[in-house]
């Protein structure tokens, strides 16, 4: 296996981790929320906390299962392990998956960059037209 193959696995792992922890695609978001609701609870600040009433002595372990779904560092080891096993079993899948992962990341970065530009443009236009209401 070549350096490019390993680089592709790394790229796929980065994208898979973001998909599992951050992205709002409904099937994955639903799975993430199910893990959090099932194994922990969320406090007023939005932090995932253990639920000893439901899990008793296993509350810490249950919390860990939920917390993984909110922590890119924590999820990346599991996503990377999955990507590695898939790449080892079906190496022909690595290149198409790497192209999709790279395109997805680039499209996301571009959308973020354009969104920031559009926000600045709207603020500038409101100020220039005298419609600035302090927002």
XYZ file of C-alpha atoms in Angstrom:
135
model
C 0.000 0.000 0.000
C 1.228 3.422 -0.904
C 1.456 6.732 0.890
C -1.478 7.988 -1.198
C -3.618 5.081 0.027
C -2.908 5.967 3.664
C -3.496 9.660 2.967
C -6.866 8.721 1.457
C -7.746 6.723 4.596
C -6.856 9.738 6.736
C -8.983 12.056 4.606
C -11.943 9.669 4.796
C -11.515 9.404 8.584
C -11.545 13.191 8.962
C -14.738 13.483 6.926
C -16.433 10.515 8.621
C -15.643 11.968 12.046
C -17.210 15.298 11.139
C -20.238 13.525 9.695
C -20.773 11.559 12.904
C -20.120 14.360 15.427
C -21.086 17.661 13.812
C -23.083 17.401 10.598
C -26.847 17.833 10.636
C -27.777 15.152 8.092
C -31.030 13.845 9.641
C -30.229 10.096 9.760
C -26.863 10.664 11.436
C -28.146 13.476 13.674
C -30.988 11.173 14.775
C -28.507 8.404 15.606
C -26.281 10.862 17.504
C -29.237 12.219 19.496
C -30.457 8.688 20.231
C -27.086 7.785 21.768
C -27.034 10.978 23.824
C -30.638 10.602 25.069
C -30.207 6.896 25.779
C -26.902 6.939 27.639
C -26.764 10.388 29.280
C -28.635 13.624 29.733
C -27.975 17.208 28.682
C -27.685 19.996 31.274
C -28.837 23.628 30.953
C -25.534 24.622 29.304
C -25.823 21.929 26.653
C -23.182 19.659 28.179
C -23.626 15.893 28.103
C -23.650 14.671 31.722
C -24.047 11.261 33.353
C -27.480 10.089 34.470
C -27.049 8.095 37.721
C -30.824 7.840 38.246
C -31.195 5.775 35.101
C -27.822 4.010 34.959
C -26.752 3.694 38.609
C -23.174 2.457 38.938
C -22.860 2.270 35.168
C -23.593 5.986 34.735
C -19.962 6.840 33.983
C -19.658 4.148 31.326
C -23.016 5.085 29.805
C -21.979 8.754 29.759
C -18.807 7.784 27.866
C -20.871 6.166 25.119
C -22.941 9.353 24.741
C -19.976 11.702 25.016
C -18.138 10.039 22.123
C -20.871 11.376 19.813
C -20.068 14.969 20.839
C -16.255 14.822 20.797
C -14.321 14.776 17.499
C -11.162 13.612 19.271
C -13.030 10.723 20.863
C -14.985 9.702 17.767
C -12.000 9.906 15.404
C -10.390 6.752 16.807
C -13.588 4.791 16.211
C -14.209 6.314 12.784
C -10.574 5.656 11.839
C -10.813 2.050 12.972
C -13.937 1.552 10.877
C -12.371 3.223 7.860
C -9.235 1.103 8.236
C -11.192 -2.169 8.369
C -13.337 -1.188 5.383
C -10.211 -0.145 3.454
C -8.471 -3.410 4.319
C -11.476 -5.543 3.333
C -12.458 -3.597 0.206
C -9.450 -1.520 -0.943
C -11.211 -0.663 -4.208
C -13.657 1.485 -2.142
C -10.925 3.772 -0.811
C -10.443 5.954 -3.891
C -14.128 6.691 -4.582
C -14.680 7.354 -0.863
C -11.642 9.664 -0.783
C -12.956 11.656 -3.747
C -16.362 12.017 -2.082
C -14.755 12.978 1.248
C -12.470 15.567 -0.373
C -15.287 17.049 -2.466
C -17.549 17.208 0.567
C -14.909 18.943 2.676
C -14.063 21.442 -0.066
C -17.739 22.201 -0.703
C -18.295 22.751 3.017
C -15.295 25.071 3.312
C -16.438 26.989 0.243
C -19.981 27.342 1.589
C -18.634 28.637 4.911
C -16.356 31.124 3.168
C -19.146 32.385 0.928
C -21.561 32.570 3.856
C -19.155 34.792 5.787
C -18.686 36.991 2.714
C -22.457 37.288 2.256
C -22.917 38.272 5.922
C -20.294 41.005 5.605
C -21.932 42.228 2.392
C -25.358 42.423 4.072
C -23.943 44.380 7.032
C -22.111 46.763 4.687
C -25.231 47.281 2.568
C -27.414 48.012 5.625
C -24.897 50.544 6.907
C -24.499 52.229 3.519
C -28.247 52.487 3.013
C -28.800 53.743 6.556
C -30.911 50.737 7.525
C -28.599 49.637 10.315
C -30.758 48.769 13.306
C -27.831 47.790 15.525
C -27.782 44.080 14.642
